[in-house]
Coordinates of C-alpha atoms in Angstrom, one line a residue:
Chain U
M1 CA 85.4 -58.2 22.2
G2 CA 81.6 -58.1 22.5
I3 CA 79.5 -56.0 24.8
D4 CA 77.3 -58.0 27.2
P5 CA 73.6 -57.0 26.9
A6 CA 73.2 -57.5 30.7
D7 CA 76.0 -55.0 31.3
A8 CA 74.2 -52.5 29.1
R9 CA 70.9 -52.9 30.9
A10 CA 72.6 -52.3 34.3
F11 CA 73.4 -48.7 33.2
P12 CA 71.0 -46.0 34.6
G13 CA 68.2 -45.4 32.1
F14 CA 68.9 -48.4 29.9
A15 CA 67.0 -51.1 31.9
Q16 CA 63.8 -50.7 29.8
L17 CA 65.5 -50.8 26.4
D18 CA 64.3 -53.6 24.1
D19 CA 66.7 -56.1 22.5
R20 CA 66.8 -54.1 19.2
S21 CA 67.9 -50.9 21.0
I22 CA 70.5 -52.8 22.9
D23 CA 71.8 -54.1 19.6
D24 CA 71.9 -50.5 18.2
L25 CA 73.8 -49.4 21.2
R26 CA 76.3 -52.3 21.0
A27 CA 76.9 -51.5 17.4
R28 CA 77.8 -47.9 18.0
M29 CA 80.1 -48.5 21.0
R30 CA 83.6 -49.7 21.4
P31 CA 84.8 -51.3 24.8
V32 CA 87.9 -49.8 26.4
R33 CA 89.7 -51.7 29.2
L34 CA 92.3 -50.1 31.4
R35 CA 94.7 -51.4 34.1
P36 CA 95.1 -49.3 37.3
G37 CA 97.2 -46.2 36.6
E38 CA 96.5 -46.2 32.8
T39 CA 95.1 -43.0 31.4
L40 CA 91.8 -42.7 29.5
F41 CA 92.5 -39.2 28.2
H42 CA 94.8 -36.2 29.1
R43 CA 93.8 -32.7 30.0
G44 CA 94.1 -30.4 26.9
E45 CA 93.6 -33.3 24.4
R46 CA 91.1 -32.7 21.6
N47 CA 88.9 -35.8 21.9
A48 CA 85.2 -35.5 21.7
S49 CA 84.2 -39.1 22.8
L50 CA 81.8 -39.9 25.6
Y51 CA 82.5 -42.8 27.9
L52 CA 80.1 -45.0 29.9
L53 CA 81.9 -46.4 32.9
F54 CA 80.6 -49.9 33.6
R55 CA 83.2 -51.3 35.9
G56 CA 85.8 -49.9 38.2
D57 CA 86.7 -46.4 39.5
V58 CA 88.5 -43.6 37.7
D59 CA 90.3 -40.5 39.2
I60 CA 89.8 -37.1 37.8
V61 CA 93.0 -35.0 38.1
E62 CA 93.4 -31.4 37.1
T63 CA 97.0 -31.8 35.9
D64 CA 98.9 -34.9 35.0
G65 CA 100.7 -36.4 38.1
E66 CA 98.7 -34.5 40.6
R67 CA 96.4 -36.0 43.2
A68 CA 92.8 -36.7 42.3
V69 CA 90.2 -33.9 42.7
A70 CA 87.3 -36.4 42.3
T71 CA 86.6 -40.1 41.8
R72 CA 83.9 -41.4 39.5
R73 CA 82.4 -44.8 40.2
A74 CA 80.8 -47.5 37.9
R75 CA 77.6 -46.6 36.1
T76 CA 78.4 -42.9 35.5
V77 CA 79.3 -41.0 32.3
I78 CA 82.7 -39.5 31.7
G79 CA 83.8 -36.9 29.2
E80 CA 80.4 -35.4 28.7
L81 CA 81.9 -31.8 28.4
G82 CA 84.0 -32.9 25.4
L83 CA 80.9 -34.3 23.7
L84 CA 78.7 -31.2 24.4
L85 CA 81.2 -28.4 24.0
D86 CA 83.9 -28.1 21.4
V87 CA 86.7 -27.6 24.1
P88 CA 89.8 -29.5 24.9
R89 CA 89.6 -32.0 27.8
T90 CA 89.5 -30.0 31.1
A91 CA 91.0 -32.8 33.2
T92 CA 93.0 -36.0 33.0
V93 CA 91.2 -39.3 33.7
V94 CA 93.2 -42.2 35.2
A95 CA 92.0 -45.7 36.1
A96 CA 92.0 -46.2 39.8
T97 CA 91.1 -49.9 39.5
D98 CA 90.6 -52.3 36.6
V99 CA 88.2 -50.4 34.4
L100 CA 85.7 -51.3 31.7
C101 CA 84.1 -48.5 29.8
W102 CA 82.4 -48.0 26.5
E103 CA 83.4 -45.3 24.1
I104 CA 81.1 -43.5 21.7
T105 CA 82.4 -40.8 19.4
Q106 CA 80.6 -37.5 18.9
Q107 CA 79.8 -38.5 15.2
A108 CA 78.3 -41.9 16.3
F109 CA 76.2 -40.2 19.0
S110 CA 75.0 -37.5 16.6
A111 CA 74.0 -40.1 14.0
A112 CA 72.1 -42.1 16.6
I113 CA 70.2 -39.0 17.7
E114 CA 69.4 -38.2 14.0
R115 CA 68.1 -41.7 13.5
G116 CA 66.0 -41.6 16.7
E117 CA 67.6 -44.5 18.4
P118 CA 66.0 -44.8 21.8
W119 CA 69.2 -45.5 23.8
A120 CA 70.7 -42.1 22.5
A121 CA 67.8 -40.1 24.0
R122 CA 68.1 -42.0 27.3
L123 CA 71.8 -41.4 27.4
A124 CA 71.3 -37.7 26.7
L125 CA 68.9 -37.6 29.6
A126 CA 71.4 -39.4 31.9
V127 CA 74.1 -36.8 30.9
A128 CA 71.6 -33.9 31.6
S129 CA 70.8 -35.4 35.0
E130 CA 74.5 -35.7 35.9
L131 CA 75.1 -32.0 34.9
A132 CA 72.0 -30.8 36.8
A133 CA 73.2 -32.6 40.0
R134 CA 76.6 -31.0 39.7
F135 CA 75.0 -27.6 39.1
V136 CA 73.0 -27.9 42.4
D137 CA 76.2 -28.9 44.3
V138 CA 78.1 -25.9 42.9
R139 CA 75.3 -23.5 43.7
S140 CA 75.1 -24.7 47.3
E141 CA 78.9 -24.4 47.7
L142 CA 78.8 -20.8 46.4
T143 CA 76.1 -20.0 48.9
R144 CA 78.2 -21.5 51.7
L145 CA 81.3 -19.6 50.7
D146 CA 79.4 -16.4 50.5
A147 CA 78.0 -16.8 54.0
T148 CA 81.5 -17.6 55.5
N149 CA 83.6 -15.1 53.6
G150 CA 81.1 -12.4 52.7
P151 CA 81.3 -8.8 54.0
A152 CA 80.0 -8.2 57.6
H153 CA 77.1 -6.3 56.1
R154 CA 76.4 -5.7 52.4
P155 CA 76.5 -2.0 51.6
A156 CA 72.7 -2.0 51.2
E157 CA 72.3 -3.3 54.7
L158 CA 74.7 -0.8 56.2
E159 CA 72.9 2.0 54.4
Q160 CA 69.5 0.7 55.7
L161 CA 70.9 0.6 59.2
R162 CA 72.3 4.1 58.9
N163 CA 69.1 5.5 57.6
R164 CA 67.0 3.7 60.3
L165 CA 69.4 4.7 63.1
L166 CA 69.3 8.4 62.1
A167 CA 65.6 8.4 61.6
E168 CA 64.3 6.3 64.5
W169 CA 66.9 7.0 67.2
A170 CA 67.4 10.8 67.0
F171 CA 69.3 12.0 70.0
Chain N
M1 CA 78.7 -12.8 85.7
N2 CA 82.1 -11.2 85.4
P3 CA 82.4 -7.5 84.6
V4 CA 82.8 -8.1 80.8
E5 CA 79.6 -10.3 80.8
I6 CA 77.7 -7.7 82.8
T7 CA 78.6 -4.9 80.4
N8 CA 77.9 -7.1 77.4
H9 CA 74.6 -8.1 78.8
Y10 CA 73.4 -4.5 78.9
I11 CA 74.9 -3.8 75.5
R12 CA 73.0 -6.8 73.9
Q13 CA 69.8 -5.6 75.6
A14 CA 70.2 -2.2 74.0
S15 CA 71.4 -3.6 70.7
E16 CA 68.4 -6.0 70.4
L17 CA 66.0 -3.1 71.2
M18 CA 67.6 -1.0 68.4
G19 CA 67.8 -4.0 66.0
L20 CA 71.5 -3.5 65.2
G21 CA 71.9 -7.2 64.1
S22 CA 74.5 -9.7 65.3
R23 CA 77.3 -8.6 63.0
V24 CA 77.2 -4.9 63.9
E25 CA 76.8 -5.9 67.5
L26 CA 79.9 -8.1 67.3
L27 CA 81.8 -5.2 65.7
L28 CA 80.8 -2.9 68.6
L29 CA 81.6 -5.4 71.3
S30 CA 85.1 -6.2 70.0
A31 CA 88.1 -4.2 71.2
E32 CA 90.1 -2.5 68.4
A33 CA 93.4 -3.4 70.0
E34 CA 94.7 -5.1 73.1
H35 CA 98.3 -4.2 74.1
H36 CA 99.8 -6.6 76.7
V37 CA 103.4 -5.5 77.7
S38 CA 105.9 -6.6 80.2
V39 CA 107.3 -3.9 82.4
P40 CA 110.7 -4.7 83.9
I41 CA 112.2 -2.4 86.5
E42 CA 115.1 -2.4 88.9
L43 CA 113.9 -2.5 92.5
D44 CA 115.7 -0.4 95.2
N45 CA 117.4 -3.6 96.5
G46 CA 119.0 -4.2 93.1
D47 CA 116.7 -7.1 92.1
V48 CA 114.8 -7.0 88.8
A49 CA 111.0 -7.3 88.8
V50 CA 108.8 -7.8 85.8
F51 CA 105.2 -6.6 85.8
S52 CA 102.3 -7.1 83.4
G53 CA 100.9 -4.0 81.8
Y54 CA 97.8 -3.6 79.6
R55 CA 96.3 -0.9 77.4
I56 CA 93.1 -2.1 75.8
Q57 CA 91.6 0.3 73.1
H58 CA 88.0 -0.6 72.7
N59 CA 86.5 1.8 70.1
S60 CA 87.6 5.0 68.3
A61 CA 84.6 5.6 66.1
R62 CA 83.7 8.9 67.9
G63 CA 87.3 10.1 68.5
P64 CA 90.6 9.5 70.3
M65 CA 90.2 6.8 73.0
K66 CA 90.0 7.8 76.6
G67 CA 90.2 5.9 79.9
G68 CA 92.0 5.5 83.2
L69 CA 95.1 3.6 84.1
R70 CA 95.1 1.6 87.3
F71 CA 97.9 0.1 89.4
H72 CA 96.4 -2.9 91.3
P73 CA 97.3 -6.6 91.9
S74 CA 93.9 -7.7 90.4
V75 CA 94.5 -6.0 87.0
D76 CA 94.0 -8.5 84.2
A77 CA 92.9 -8.5 80.6
D78 CA 89.3 -9.4 81.4
D79 CA 88.8 -6.6 83.8
V80 CA 90.5 -4.0 81.7
R81 CA 88.6 -5.1 78.6
A82 CA 85.2 -4.6 80.4
L83 CA 86.3 -1.2 81.7
A84 CA 87.5 -0.1 78.3
S85 CA 84.2 -0.9 76.7
L86 CA 82.3 0.9 79.5
M87 CA 84.4 4.1 78.6
T88 CA 83.2 3.9 75.0
W89 CA 79.5 4.0 76.1
K90 CA 80.2 6.6 78.8
T91 CA 81.9 9.1 76.6
A92 CA 79.1 8.6 74.1
V93 CA 76.3 9.1 76.7
V94 CA 77.7 12.5 77.6
N95 CA 78.4 13.2 73.9
I96 CA 82.1 14.1 74.3
P97 CA 84.2 13.4 71.2
Y98 CA 86.0 10.3 72.5
G99 CA 86.1 6.6 72.2
G100 CA 86.9 4.2 75.1
A101 CA 90.1 2.6 76.4
K102 CA 91.5 1.4 79.7
G103 CA 94.8 0.2 81.1
G104 CA 96.7 -0.9 84.1
V105 CA 99.7 -2.6 85.6
A106 CA 99.3 -5.7 87.8
C107 CA 101.2 -4.5 90.9
D108 CA 100.7 -3.5 94.5
P109 CA 101.8 0.1 94.8
A110 CA 101.7 -0.1 98.6
T111 CA 104.8 -2.4 98.4
L112 CA 106.7 -0.1 96.0
S113 CA 108.8 2.9 96.9
A114 CA 108.2 6.3 95.2
G115 CA 111.3 5.7 93.1
E116 CA 110.1 2.2 92.0
L117 CA 106.7 3.6 91.2
E118 CA 108.3 6.3 89.0
R119 CA 110.5 3.8 87.2
L120 CA 107.5 1.5 86.7
T121 CA 105.4 4.3 85.3
R122 CA 108.1 5.5 82.9
K123 CA 108.9 2.0 81.6
F124 CA 105.2 1.3 81.1
T125 CA 105.0 4.6 79.2
Q126 CA 107.9 3.6 77.0
R127 CA 106.2 0.3 76.2
I128 CA 102.9 1.8 75.2
G129 CA 104.4 5.1 74.0
S130 CA 103.6 4.5 70.3
E131 CA 100.0 3.4 71.0
I132 CA 98.9 6.4 73.0
G133 CA 98.8 10.1 72.1
P134 CA 96.7 13.3 72.1
Q135 CA 94.8 12.2 69.0
R136 CA 95.0 8.5 69.6
D137 CA 94.5 7.4 73.2
I138 CA 94.6 9.6 76.3
P139 CA 95.1 7.9 79.7
A140 CA 93.9 9.4 83.0
P141 CA 94.2 8.6 86.8
D142 CA 92.3 5.6 88.1
V143 CA 92.7 3.2 91.1
N144 CA 96.1 3.9 92.8
T145 CA 97.2 6.4 90.1
N146 CA 97.2 10.2 90.6
A147 CA 98.3 13.5 89.3
Q148 CA 102.0 12.7 90.0
V149 CA 101.8 9.4 87.9
M150 CA 100.2 11.4 85.1
A151 CA 103.0 13.9 85.3
W152 CA 105.6 11.1 84.8
I153 CA 103.7 9.7 81.9
M154 CA 103.5 13.2 80.3
D155 CA 107.2 13.7 80.8
E156 CA 108.2 10.3 79.5
Y157 CA 105.9 10.6 76.5
S158 CA 107.2 14.2 75.8
R159 CA 110.7 12.8 75.7
M160 CA 109.6 10.5 72.9
H161 CA 107.4 12.8 70.9
G162 CA 108.0 16.4 72.0
Y163 CA 106.1 18.4 74.6
S164 CA 102.7 16.9 74.8
P165 CA 100.6 17.8 77.8
A166 CA 97.4 16.6 76.1
V167 CA 98.6 12.9 76.1
V168 CA 97.2 12.5 79.6
T169 CA 94.6 14.2 81.8
G170 CA 94.3 14.5 85.5
K171 CA 97.7 16.2 85.6
P172 CA 98.8 18.6 88.4
L173 CA 97.5 22.2 88.0
E174 CA 101.2 23.3 87.6
L175 CA 101.5 21.0 84.5
Q176 CA 98.4 22.1 82.5
G177 CA 95.9 20.2 84.7
S178 CA 92.4 21.6 84.8
A179 CA 90.7 23.5 87.6
G180 CA 87.7 21.6 89.0
R181 CA 88.9 18.1 88.0
E182 CA 89.3 16.8 91.5
A183 CA 85.7 17.2 92.4
A184 CA 84.3 16.6 88.8
T185 CA 82.9 13.1 89.2
G186 CA 81.2 13.9 92.5
R187 CA 79.9 17.2 91.1
G188 CA 78.4 15.4 88.1
V189 CA 76.7 12.8 90.4
V190 CA 75.2 15.7 92.4
H191 CA 73.8 17.3 89.2
V192 CA 72.1 14.1 88.4
V193 CA 70.7 13.6 91.9
E194 CA 69.4 17.2 91.9
Q195 CA 67.7 16.8 88.5
A196 CA 66.2 13.4 89.3
L197 CA 64.8 14.8 92.6
A198 CA 63.4 17.8 90.8
D199 CA 61.7 15.5 88.3
A200 CA 60.2 13.6 91.2
G201 CA 58.8 16.9 92.5
R202 CA 61.4 17.2 95.2
S203 CA 64.2 19.7 96.0
I204 CA 67.6 18.5 96.9
D205 CA 67.3 21.0 99.7
G206 CA 66.1 18.9 102.6
A207 CA 66.3 15.6 100.7
T208 CA 68.0 12.6 102.6
I209 CA 71.0 10.9 101.1
A210 CA 73.1 7.9 102.0
V211 CA 76.6 7.6 100.4
Q212 CA 78.5 4.4 100.4
G213 CA 82.2 5.1 100.0
F214 CA 84.1 8.1 101.2
G215 CA 87.0 8.3 98.7
N216 CA 87.4 11.1 96.2
V217 CA 84.0 10.6 94.6
G218 CA 81.9 9.8 97.7
A219 CA 83.3 12.6 99.8
H220 CA 82.7 15.2 97.0
V221 CA 79.1 13.9 96.5
A222 CA 78.5 14.3 100.2
L223 CA 80.1 17.7 100.4
L224 CA 78.4 19.2 97.4
A225 CA 75.0 17.8 98.1
H226 CA 75.3 19.1 101.7
R227 CA 76.1 22.6 100.3
L228 CA 72.9 22.4 98.3
G229 CA 70.9 21.7 101.5
A230 CA 70.7 17.9 101.4
R231 CA 70.8 15.9 104.6
I232 CA 73.6 13.3 104.4
V233 CA 72.2 10.9 106.9
A234 CA 74.8 8.1 106.4
V235 CA 78.2 7.6 104.9
S236 CA 80.6 4.6 105.0
D237 CA 84.0 3.4 103.9
A238 CA 85.8 0.1 104.1
S239 CA 86.2 0.5 107.9
G240 CA 82.5 0.9 108.6
G241 CA 79.8 3.6 108.5
V242 CA 78.3 6.5 110.5
R243 CA 74.8 7.8 110.6
H244 CA 72.9 10.8 112.0
P245 CA 69.1 11.0 111.3
D246 CA 69.3 14.9 111.0
G247 CA 72.3 14.8 108.8
L248 CA 76.0 14.5 109.4
D249 CA 78.5 17.4 109.8
V250 CA 79.8 16.8 106.3
P251 CA 82.4 19.7 106.1
R252 CA 84.0 18.3 109.3
L253 CA 84.0 14.8 107.9
F254 CA 85.5 16.0 104.7
T255 CA 88.4 17.9 106.2
E256 CA 89.1 15.3 108.9
F257 CA 88.5 12.0 107.1
A258 CA 88.6 12.6 103.3
V259 CA 91.4 15.1 102.8
P260 CA 93.9 13.2 105.1
R261 CA 92.4 9.7 104.4
R262 CA 91.3 8.3 107.8
D263 CA 88.9 5.5 108.7
L264 CA 85.4 6.7 109.3
A265 CA 85.0 4.1 112.0
G266 CA 87.0 6.5 114.2
Y267 CA 84.5 9.3 113.8
E268 CA 82.5 10.4 116.9
D269 CA 80.0 13.3 117.3
D270 CA 76.8 14.0 119.2
G271 CA 73.9 11.8 117.9
V272 CA 76.2 9.9 115.6
R273 CA 75.8 6.1 115.5
A274 CA 77.8 3.5 113.8
L275 CA 76.2 1.4 111.1
S276 CA 77.3 -1.5 108.8
Q277 CA 77.6 -1.4 105.0
E278 CA 74.5 -3.5 104.7
E279 CA 72.5 -1.1 106.9
L280 CA 73.7 1.8 104.9
L281 CA 72.5 0.2 101.6
T282 CA 69.0 -0.4 103.0
E283 CA 68.6 3.0 104.9
D284 CA 65.3 4.7 104.4
V285 CA 66.4 7.7 102.3
D286 CA 65.4 9.7 99.3
V287 CA 68.6 8.8 97.4
L288 CA 71.2 6.0 97.8
V289 CA 74.6 6.8 96.2
P290 CA 76.9 3.7 96.0
A291 CA 80.3 5.3 95.4
A292 CA 82.7 2.5 96.2
L293 CA 83.0 -1.0 94.7
G294 CA 81.2 -2.9 92.0
G295 CA 78.6 -5.6 92.7
V296 CA 77.5 -4.3 96.2
L297 CA 73.8 -4.1 95.2
D298 CA 73.0 -7.8 95.0
E299 CA 69.6 -9.5 94.9
Q300 CA 69.2 -9.5 98.7
V301 CA 70.0 -5.8 99.0
A302 CA 67.6 -5.0 96.1
K303 CA 64.8 -6.8 98.0
D304 CA 65.5 -4.9 101.2
L305 CA 66.3 -1.5 99.7
R306 CA 64.2 1.4 101.0
A307 CA 65.7 4.3 99.1
R308 CA 63.4 6.1 96.6
M309 CA 66.1 6.1 93.9
V310 CA 69.7 4.9 93.4
V311 CA 72.3 7.0 91.7
E312 CA 75.4 5.0 90.7
A313 CA 78.6 7.0 91.4
A314 CA 80.7 3.8 91.4
N315 CA 81.2 1.7 88.3
G316 CA 78.9 -1.4 88.2
P317 CA 77.6 -1.3 91.7
T318 CA 74.4 -3.1 90.7
V319 CA 74.3 -6.7 89.6
P320 CA 71.9 -7.5 86.7
E321 CA 69.5 -9.6 88.9
A322 CA 69.2 -6.7 91.4
D323 CA 68.8 -4.3 88.5
A324 CA 65.8 -6.2 87.2
L325 CA 64.3 -6.5 90.7
L326 CA 64.6 -2.7 91.3
A327 CA 63.0 -2.1 87.9
D328 CA 60.1 -4.3 89.0
R329 CA 59.8 -2.4 92.3
G330 CA 59.7 0.8 90.4
I331 CA 62.8 2.2 92.0
P332 CA 64.8 4.2 89.4
V333 CA 68.5 3.4 89.1
L334 CA 70.5 6.2 87.5
P335 CA 73.3 4.2 85.9
D336 CA 77.0 4.7 86.2
I337 CA 77.6 5.5 82.5
L338 CA 75.4 8.6 83.0
A339 CA 75.8 9.5 86.6
N340 CA 79.6 9.2 87.1
A341 CA 80.6 10.7 83.7
G342 CA 81.5 14.0 85.2
G343 CA 85.1 12.9 85.7
V344 CA 85.8 12.0 82.0
T345 CA 83.9 15.2 81.0
V346 CA 86.3 17.4 82.9
S347 CA 89.2 15.3 81.5
Y348 CA 87.9 16.2 78.1
F349 CA 87.9 19.9 79.2
E350 CA 91.5 19.5 80.4
W351 CA 92.5 18.0 77.0
A352 CA 90.6 20.7 75.1
Q353 CA 92.4 23.4 77.1
N354 CA 95.8 21.7 76.5
I355 CA 95.4 21.4 72.7
Q356 CA 94.5 25.1 72.5
S357 CA 97.1 26.1 75.1
M358 CA 94.3 27.8 77.0
R359 CA 93.3 27.9 80.7
W360 CA 89.7 28.0 81.9
T361 CA 88.7 29.2 85.3
E362 CA 87.1 26.8 87.8
D363 CA 83.7 28.6 87.2
D364 CA 84.1 28.0 83.4
V365 CA 84.7 24.3 84.0
N366 CA 81.9 23.9 86.5
R367 CA 79.4 25.7 84.3
R368 CA 80.2 23.6 81.2
L369 CA 80.2 20.5 83.3
A370 CA 76.7 21.3 84.6
Q371 CA 75.5 21.9 81.0
V372 CA 76.9 18.5 79.8
M373 CA 75.4 16.6 82.7
L374 CA 72.1 18.2 82.3
D375 CA 72.0 17.7 78.5
S376 CA 72.9 14.0 78.9
Y377 CA 70.4 13.5 81.7
R378 CA 67.6 15.0 79.5
T379 CA 68.5 12.9 76.5
V380 CA 68.3 9.7 78.5
R381 CA 65.1 10.9 80.2
G382 CA 63.6 11.5 76.8
L383 CA 64.0 7.8 76.0
V384 CA 62.9 6.6 79.4
E385 CA 59.6 8.5 78.9
Q386 CA 59.0 7.9 75.2
R387 CA 60.0 4.2 75.0
K388 CA 59.2 3.2 78.6
L389 CA 62.7 2.0 79.2
T390 CA 64.7 1.8 82.5
W391 CA 67.3 4.5 83.0
R392 CA 70.1 2.0 82.4
T393 CA 68.7 0.6 79.2
A394 CA 68.0 4.1 77.9
A395 CA 71.5 5.2 78.7
Y396 CA 73.0 2.2 76.9
V397 CA 70.7 2.9 73.9
V398 CA 72.0 6.5 73.8
G399 CA 75.7 5.4 74.1
L400 CA 75.4 2.5 71.7
G401 CA 73.3 4.5 69.3
R402 CA 75.8 7.3 69.1
V403 CA 78.7 4.8 68.5
A404 CA 76.7 2.8 66.0
K405 CA 75.8 6.0 64.1
A406 CA 79.4 7.2 64.0
T407 CA 80.4 3.7 62.8
V408 CA 77.9 3.4 59.9
L409 CA 78.5 7.1 58.9
R410 CA 82.3 6.5 58.7
G411 CA 81.8 3.1 57.1
V412 CA 82.9 -0.3 58.4

């Protein structure tokens, strides 16, 4: 089953790739098709591939059989932590619809980077952008939690208030 | 504005001035605990009646909580909550080692027999018996409660916890009550009047005073000020008022109309004319002493007021709009939390005598009361002068400041 060059160019960052680069990309990748409910990989699995989701939606679940904690839609990357860190899969990914994605193994990705294939640099950038966006979300969530659940006054503030009251309002 | 909103309005004003911040402010405005209990009793006719009782404990940062207990049909949580908070600031203004609380039972004591009132008091004491105590919360007499009611509370509490006279104040003298407590609130008011007049370059001897209210507080204000040479030119109660431009015969009024409670409208004497409540509040006098209900000094009265100063013997007699207007007119208003704190001060003396199993003479009590009132007056005056504040704002700053300091020193 071949990979359609038009599909490839629809992926973020790949629009400007020339035909040669698209050919490189197609040579390194293997298409994976899933029916709704089929699993791409399980939490805890040692699998260092990265997937480009071209069509359909997948659910991210923390433990097999539990409800989804997040949904990823077409034209995003999946499994980037497995590619970057040598850790088991942190979540299970299940197809929510009919899904088409392309798999690239860690070895193939490393080889493409070594050889300076343009698509690999672009993909690395796409993964970095995705991680940066998630970092921003997490940081704002932490700030929000701190504001709602934080102590009435941080110790430093109480201490300041105490010193100021005793100094300025002596009676 | 209801009483809670009025109190909180003044507190926020002081808090903003001191820069306490909204979270510390919220902490200081919130009651520590609100006890709402049902009080069932058997009536004399054999029926069962169930009353609503409250004890709201506002703040204990500076010590055990202190405040009155009232029996009145209008008692509800809002009312009691505001009065509890007021006690926190009042005990702090006069710097006695207490926090603030207040309580009451929603009932009309006029419709209850002595036996029913006793059963009601004892049952209520059982209900809140684990929440009060000499080192926790110490009730005192208030509207429609008296030394006898305090004696029942002391007895019922002592059955639960062993002999504990210090659990309530305002007890009969025979049961470890304190000399001088009856007149204490009025005496404290007169100390403030005397000092404020002295600061204005006047002596209380020869000053003219109008007193609204001739209950325990108003009658003692009139009597004690009269003894110091003041001319009490007008007094009133719910039935109406009487005036005499050269000064009323206060000792006669006291023995005939205050000791056995009688309507002042029935008083007649040479040169005495009747006057209405409104006329009394706008009399041309050196000092106006509202000593009855809250909210009587409204905007209209504040416009028409002719007194040179107002000393609040009642709780909350001045509405905030009138307060602002009087400030603009340059008429000082010596606020309730300072002026009428003599009562709770002598309550503190009673408690102090009880926990030491000591008895002070009336002279001891009065001397110490004068000292506390004078010290508090001077502390507030210091802020009025240094920071150009109204007397009320300055008093709230002192009260709030002391509670805030105790809170941050102890730790949240």
